[in-house]
Tab-separated table of C-alpha atoms in Angstrom:
chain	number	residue	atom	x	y	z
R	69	UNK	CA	0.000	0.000	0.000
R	70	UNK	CA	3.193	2.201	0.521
R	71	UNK	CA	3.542	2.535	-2.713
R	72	UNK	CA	0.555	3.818	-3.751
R	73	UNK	CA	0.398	6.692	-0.733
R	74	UNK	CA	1.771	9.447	-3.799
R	75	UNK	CA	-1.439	8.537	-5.565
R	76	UNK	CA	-3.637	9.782	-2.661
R	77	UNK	CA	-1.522	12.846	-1.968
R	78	UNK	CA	-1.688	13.814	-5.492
R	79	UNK	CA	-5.769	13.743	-5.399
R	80	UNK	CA	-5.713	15.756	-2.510
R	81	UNK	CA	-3.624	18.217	-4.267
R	82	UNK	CA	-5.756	18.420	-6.753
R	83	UNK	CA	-9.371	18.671	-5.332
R	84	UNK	CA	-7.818	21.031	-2.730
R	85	UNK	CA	-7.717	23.921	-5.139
R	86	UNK	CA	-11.420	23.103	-6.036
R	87	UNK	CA	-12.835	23.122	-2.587
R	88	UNK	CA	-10.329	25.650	-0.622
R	89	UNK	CA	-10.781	25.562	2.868
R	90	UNK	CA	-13.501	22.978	2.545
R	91	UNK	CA	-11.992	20.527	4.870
R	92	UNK	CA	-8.377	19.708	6.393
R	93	UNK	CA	-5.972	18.520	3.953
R	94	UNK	CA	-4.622	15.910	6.706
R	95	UNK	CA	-8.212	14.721	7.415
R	96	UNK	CA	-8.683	14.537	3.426
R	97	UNK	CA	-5.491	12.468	3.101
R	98	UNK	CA	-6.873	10.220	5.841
R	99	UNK	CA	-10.074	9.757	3.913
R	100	UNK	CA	-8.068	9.357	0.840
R	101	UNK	CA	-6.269	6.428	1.899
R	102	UNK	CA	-9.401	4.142	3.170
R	103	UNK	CA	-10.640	4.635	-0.354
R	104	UNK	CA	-7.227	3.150	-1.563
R	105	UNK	CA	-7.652	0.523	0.709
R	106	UNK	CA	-10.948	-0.001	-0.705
R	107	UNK	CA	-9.345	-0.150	-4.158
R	108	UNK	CA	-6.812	-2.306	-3.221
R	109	UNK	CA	-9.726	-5.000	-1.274
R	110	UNK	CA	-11.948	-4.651	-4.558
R	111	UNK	CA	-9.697	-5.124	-7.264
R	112	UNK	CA	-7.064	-7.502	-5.863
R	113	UNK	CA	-3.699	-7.726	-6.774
R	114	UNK	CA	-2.741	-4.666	-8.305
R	115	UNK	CA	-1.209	-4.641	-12.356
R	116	UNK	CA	-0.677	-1.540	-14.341
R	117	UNK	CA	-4.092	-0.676	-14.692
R	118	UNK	CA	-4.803	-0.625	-10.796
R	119	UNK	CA	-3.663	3.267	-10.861
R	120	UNK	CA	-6.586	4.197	-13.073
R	121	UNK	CA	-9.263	3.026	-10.979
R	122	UNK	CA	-7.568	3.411	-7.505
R	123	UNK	CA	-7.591	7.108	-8.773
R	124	UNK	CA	-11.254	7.457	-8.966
R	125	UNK	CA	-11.883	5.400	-5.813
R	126	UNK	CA	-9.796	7.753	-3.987
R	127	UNK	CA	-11.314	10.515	-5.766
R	128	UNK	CA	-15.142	9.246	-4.567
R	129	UNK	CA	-14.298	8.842	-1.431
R	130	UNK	CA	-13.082	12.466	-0.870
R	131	UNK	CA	-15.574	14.086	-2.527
R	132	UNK	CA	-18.388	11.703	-0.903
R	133	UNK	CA	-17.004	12.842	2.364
R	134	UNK	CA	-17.248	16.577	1.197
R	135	UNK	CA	-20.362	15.952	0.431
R	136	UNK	CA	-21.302	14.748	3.711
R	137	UNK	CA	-19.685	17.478	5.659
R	138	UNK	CA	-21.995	20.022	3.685
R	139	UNK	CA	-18.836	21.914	2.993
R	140	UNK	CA	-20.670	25.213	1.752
R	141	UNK	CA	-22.370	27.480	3.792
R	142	UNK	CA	-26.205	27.999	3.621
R	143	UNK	CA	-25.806	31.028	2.684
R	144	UNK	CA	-22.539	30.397	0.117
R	145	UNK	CA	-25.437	27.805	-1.539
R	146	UNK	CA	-28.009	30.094	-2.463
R	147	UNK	CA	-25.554	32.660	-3.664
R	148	UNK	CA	-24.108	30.019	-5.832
R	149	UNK	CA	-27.726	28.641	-7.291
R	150	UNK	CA	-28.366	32.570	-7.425
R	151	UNK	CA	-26.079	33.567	-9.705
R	152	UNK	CA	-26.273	29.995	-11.653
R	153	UNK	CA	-29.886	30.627	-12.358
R	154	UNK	CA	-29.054	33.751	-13.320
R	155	UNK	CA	-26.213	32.979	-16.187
R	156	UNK	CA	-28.681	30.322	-17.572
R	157	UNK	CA	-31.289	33.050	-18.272
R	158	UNK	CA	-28.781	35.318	-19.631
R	159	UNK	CA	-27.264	32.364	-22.270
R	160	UNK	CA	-30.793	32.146	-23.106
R	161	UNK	CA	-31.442	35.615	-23.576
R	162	UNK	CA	-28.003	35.946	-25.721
R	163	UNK	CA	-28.531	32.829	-27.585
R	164	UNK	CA	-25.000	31.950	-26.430
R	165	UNK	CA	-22.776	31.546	-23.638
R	166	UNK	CA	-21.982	34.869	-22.140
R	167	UNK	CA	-18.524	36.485	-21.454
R	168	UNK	CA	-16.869	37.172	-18.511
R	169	UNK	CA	-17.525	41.017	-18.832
R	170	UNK	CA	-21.459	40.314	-20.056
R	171	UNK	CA	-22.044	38.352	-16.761
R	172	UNK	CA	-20.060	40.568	-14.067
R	173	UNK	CA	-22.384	43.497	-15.434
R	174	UNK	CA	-25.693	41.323	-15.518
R	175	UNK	CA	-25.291	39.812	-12.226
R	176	UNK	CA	-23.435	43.317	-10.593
R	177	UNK	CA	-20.848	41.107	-8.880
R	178	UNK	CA	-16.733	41.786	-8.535
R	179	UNK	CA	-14.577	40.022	-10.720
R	180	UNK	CA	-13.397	38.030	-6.989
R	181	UNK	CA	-16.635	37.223	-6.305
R	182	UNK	CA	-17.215	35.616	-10.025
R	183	UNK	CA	-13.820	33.625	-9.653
R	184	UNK	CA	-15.365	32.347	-5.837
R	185	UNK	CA	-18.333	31.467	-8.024
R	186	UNK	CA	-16.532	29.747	-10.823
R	187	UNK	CA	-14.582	27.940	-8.420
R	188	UNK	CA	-17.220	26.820	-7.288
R	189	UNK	CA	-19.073	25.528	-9.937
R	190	UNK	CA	-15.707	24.016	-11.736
R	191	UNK	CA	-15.935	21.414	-7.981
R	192	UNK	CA	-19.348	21.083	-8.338
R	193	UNK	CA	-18.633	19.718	-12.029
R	194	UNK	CA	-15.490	17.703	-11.143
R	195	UNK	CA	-18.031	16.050	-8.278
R	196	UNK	CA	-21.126	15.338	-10.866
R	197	UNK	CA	-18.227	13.535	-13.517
R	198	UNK	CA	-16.365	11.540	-10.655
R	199	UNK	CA	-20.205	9.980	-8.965
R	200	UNK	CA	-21.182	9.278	-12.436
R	201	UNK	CA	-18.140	7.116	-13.004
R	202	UNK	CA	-18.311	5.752	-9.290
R	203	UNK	CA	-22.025	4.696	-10.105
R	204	UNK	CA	-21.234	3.121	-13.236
R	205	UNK	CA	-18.299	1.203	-11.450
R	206	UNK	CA	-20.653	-0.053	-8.366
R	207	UNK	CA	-23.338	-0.516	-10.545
R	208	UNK	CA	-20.974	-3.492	-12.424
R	209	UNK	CA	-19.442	-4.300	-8.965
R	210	UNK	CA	-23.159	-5.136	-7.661
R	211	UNK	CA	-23.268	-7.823	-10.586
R	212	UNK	CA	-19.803	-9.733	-10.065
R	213	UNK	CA	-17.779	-11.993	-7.765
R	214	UNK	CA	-15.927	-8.990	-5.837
R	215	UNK	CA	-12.970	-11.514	-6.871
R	216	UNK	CA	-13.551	-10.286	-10.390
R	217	UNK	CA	-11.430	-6.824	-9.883
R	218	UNK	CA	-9.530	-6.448	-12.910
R	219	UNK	CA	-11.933	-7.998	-15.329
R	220	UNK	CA	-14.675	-5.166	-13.939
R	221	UNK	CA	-12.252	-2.231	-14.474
R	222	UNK	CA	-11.980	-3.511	-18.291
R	223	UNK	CA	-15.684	-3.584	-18.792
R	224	UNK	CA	-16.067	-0.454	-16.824
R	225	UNK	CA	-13.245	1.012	-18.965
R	226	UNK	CA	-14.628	-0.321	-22.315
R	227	UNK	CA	-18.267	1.566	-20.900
R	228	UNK	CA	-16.039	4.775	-20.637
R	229	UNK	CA	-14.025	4.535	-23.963
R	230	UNK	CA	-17.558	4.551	-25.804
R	231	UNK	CA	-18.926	7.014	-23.623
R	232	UNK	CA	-15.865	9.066	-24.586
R	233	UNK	CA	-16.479	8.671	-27.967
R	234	UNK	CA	-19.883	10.992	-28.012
R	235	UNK	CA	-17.709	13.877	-27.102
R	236	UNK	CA	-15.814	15.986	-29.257
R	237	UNK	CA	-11.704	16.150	-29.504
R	238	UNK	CA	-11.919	19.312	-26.698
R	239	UNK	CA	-14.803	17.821	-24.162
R	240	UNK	CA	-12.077	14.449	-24.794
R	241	UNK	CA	-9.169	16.120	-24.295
R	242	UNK	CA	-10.463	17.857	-21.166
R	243	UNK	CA	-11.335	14.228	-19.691
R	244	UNK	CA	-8.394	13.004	-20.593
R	245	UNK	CA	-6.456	15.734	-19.168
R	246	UNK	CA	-8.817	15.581	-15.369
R	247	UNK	CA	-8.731	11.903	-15.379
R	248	UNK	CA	-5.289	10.704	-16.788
R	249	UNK	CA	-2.969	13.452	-15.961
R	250	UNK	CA	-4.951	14.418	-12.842
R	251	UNK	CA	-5.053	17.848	-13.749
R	252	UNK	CA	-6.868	20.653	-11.740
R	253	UNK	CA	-9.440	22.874	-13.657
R	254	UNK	CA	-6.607	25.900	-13.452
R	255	UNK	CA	-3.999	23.682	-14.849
R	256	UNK	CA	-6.246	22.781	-17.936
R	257	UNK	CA	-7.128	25.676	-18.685
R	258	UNK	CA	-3.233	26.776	-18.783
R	259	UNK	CA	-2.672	23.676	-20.907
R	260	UNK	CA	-5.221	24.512	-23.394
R	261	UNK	CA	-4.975	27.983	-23.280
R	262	UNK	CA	-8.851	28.626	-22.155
R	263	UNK	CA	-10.270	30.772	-19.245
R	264	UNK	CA	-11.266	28.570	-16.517
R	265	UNK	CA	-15.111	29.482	-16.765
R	266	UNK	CA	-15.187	27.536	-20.583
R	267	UNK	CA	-13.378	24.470	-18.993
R	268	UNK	CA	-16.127	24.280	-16.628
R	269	UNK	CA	-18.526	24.597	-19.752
R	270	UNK	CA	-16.860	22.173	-21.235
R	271	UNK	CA	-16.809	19.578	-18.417
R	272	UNK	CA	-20.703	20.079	-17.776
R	273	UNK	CA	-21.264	19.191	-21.323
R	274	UNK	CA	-18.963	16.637	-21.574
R	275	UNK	CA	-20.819	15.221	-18.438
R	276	UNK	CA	-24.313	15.493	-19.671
R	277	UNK	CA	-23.409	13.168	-23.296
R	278	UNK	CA	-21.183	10.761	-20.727
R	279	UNK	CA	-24.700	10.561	-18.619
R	280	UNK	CA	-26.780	9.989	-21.846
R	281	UNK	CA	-24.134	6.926	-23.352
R	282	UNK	CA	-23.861	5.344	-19.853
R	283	UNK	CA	-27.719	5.515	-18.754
């Protein structure tokens, strides 16, 4: 299990700049490793595609445990779903998705306040993508011997390869980018030189075909 401790600190690292101050990274490192634990009692012994899907049970785990903490404040919530609601009527109004600039002036909020909001949203997205692959994955789990680790992960992986086929080479690329170089919203949009706000569009639509192929 040594060996696989980097893995957990890594995830940390990464959800950490989606949910700052959410939770304690220790306590998040500690929740970390019982889902790699998990992974490692599920799948059995490990081979080189045990990384992939001790990343995403590792990943669950976390972000089912900042789900049940209720990280946001009541009041952080309905500002969120406030301003959310808001940019949806104003994409339908403009027929597209709005700027930056158009949606500071519609909603009458600081540019710091937007970047809390998009922040926000961008975990909110990463959460939605990571329990719709952690469904798929128990939903297969439920059906097999819990002997049958590594022949799961290749069904479950053939499920996502098709999945990932209804997307388009940018809602791909930002997958593969999340997923298989465990990159934080910030650091994809660097890679692929986009504002943060359009790799959260991105993600959400990526999401919704993923939800439609694996349904």
């Amino acid at each position: 299990m040594v060996q696989y401790t980097p893995l957990v600190k890594r995830v940390v690292g990464q959800l950490a700049s989606q949910v700052a101050g959410a939770a304690d990274r220790h306590d998040l490192e500690q929740i970390g490793l019982l889902g790699l634990l998990d992974a490692l009692r599920r799948y059995g012994e490990p081979d080189e595609r045990f990384l992939g899907y001790a990343t995403t049970r590792v990943r669950g785990a976390i972000l089912d445990e900042l789900r049940r903490l209720d990280w946001r404040p009541r009041q952080v919530r309905q500002e969120f779903h406030r301003i959310r609601d808001a940019l949806r009527a104003l994409t339908r109004k403009l027929g597209r998705e709005p700027s930056e600039a158009e949606a500071r002036a519609a909603l009458g909020v600081s540019s710091s306040d937007f970047q809390d909001y998009l922040l926000a949203e961008n975990a909110e997205s990463l959460s939605s993508l990571d329990e719709l692959i952690q469904q798929h994955d128990e939903s297969w789990q439920s059906d097999v011997d819990e002997q049958a680790g590594p022949e799961s992960v290749i069904v479950i992986r053939r499920s996502l390869e098709k999945a990932l086929l209804a997307l388009d080479e940018r809602e791909q690329r930002v997958i593969q980018l999340s997923y298989e170089f465990d990159l934080s919203v910030k650091e994809i949009a660097a890679v692929l030189d986009l504002s943060e706000s359009r790799v959260g569009q991105i993600s959400r639509a990526a999401l919704k075909k993923m939800r439609a192929v694996l349904a």
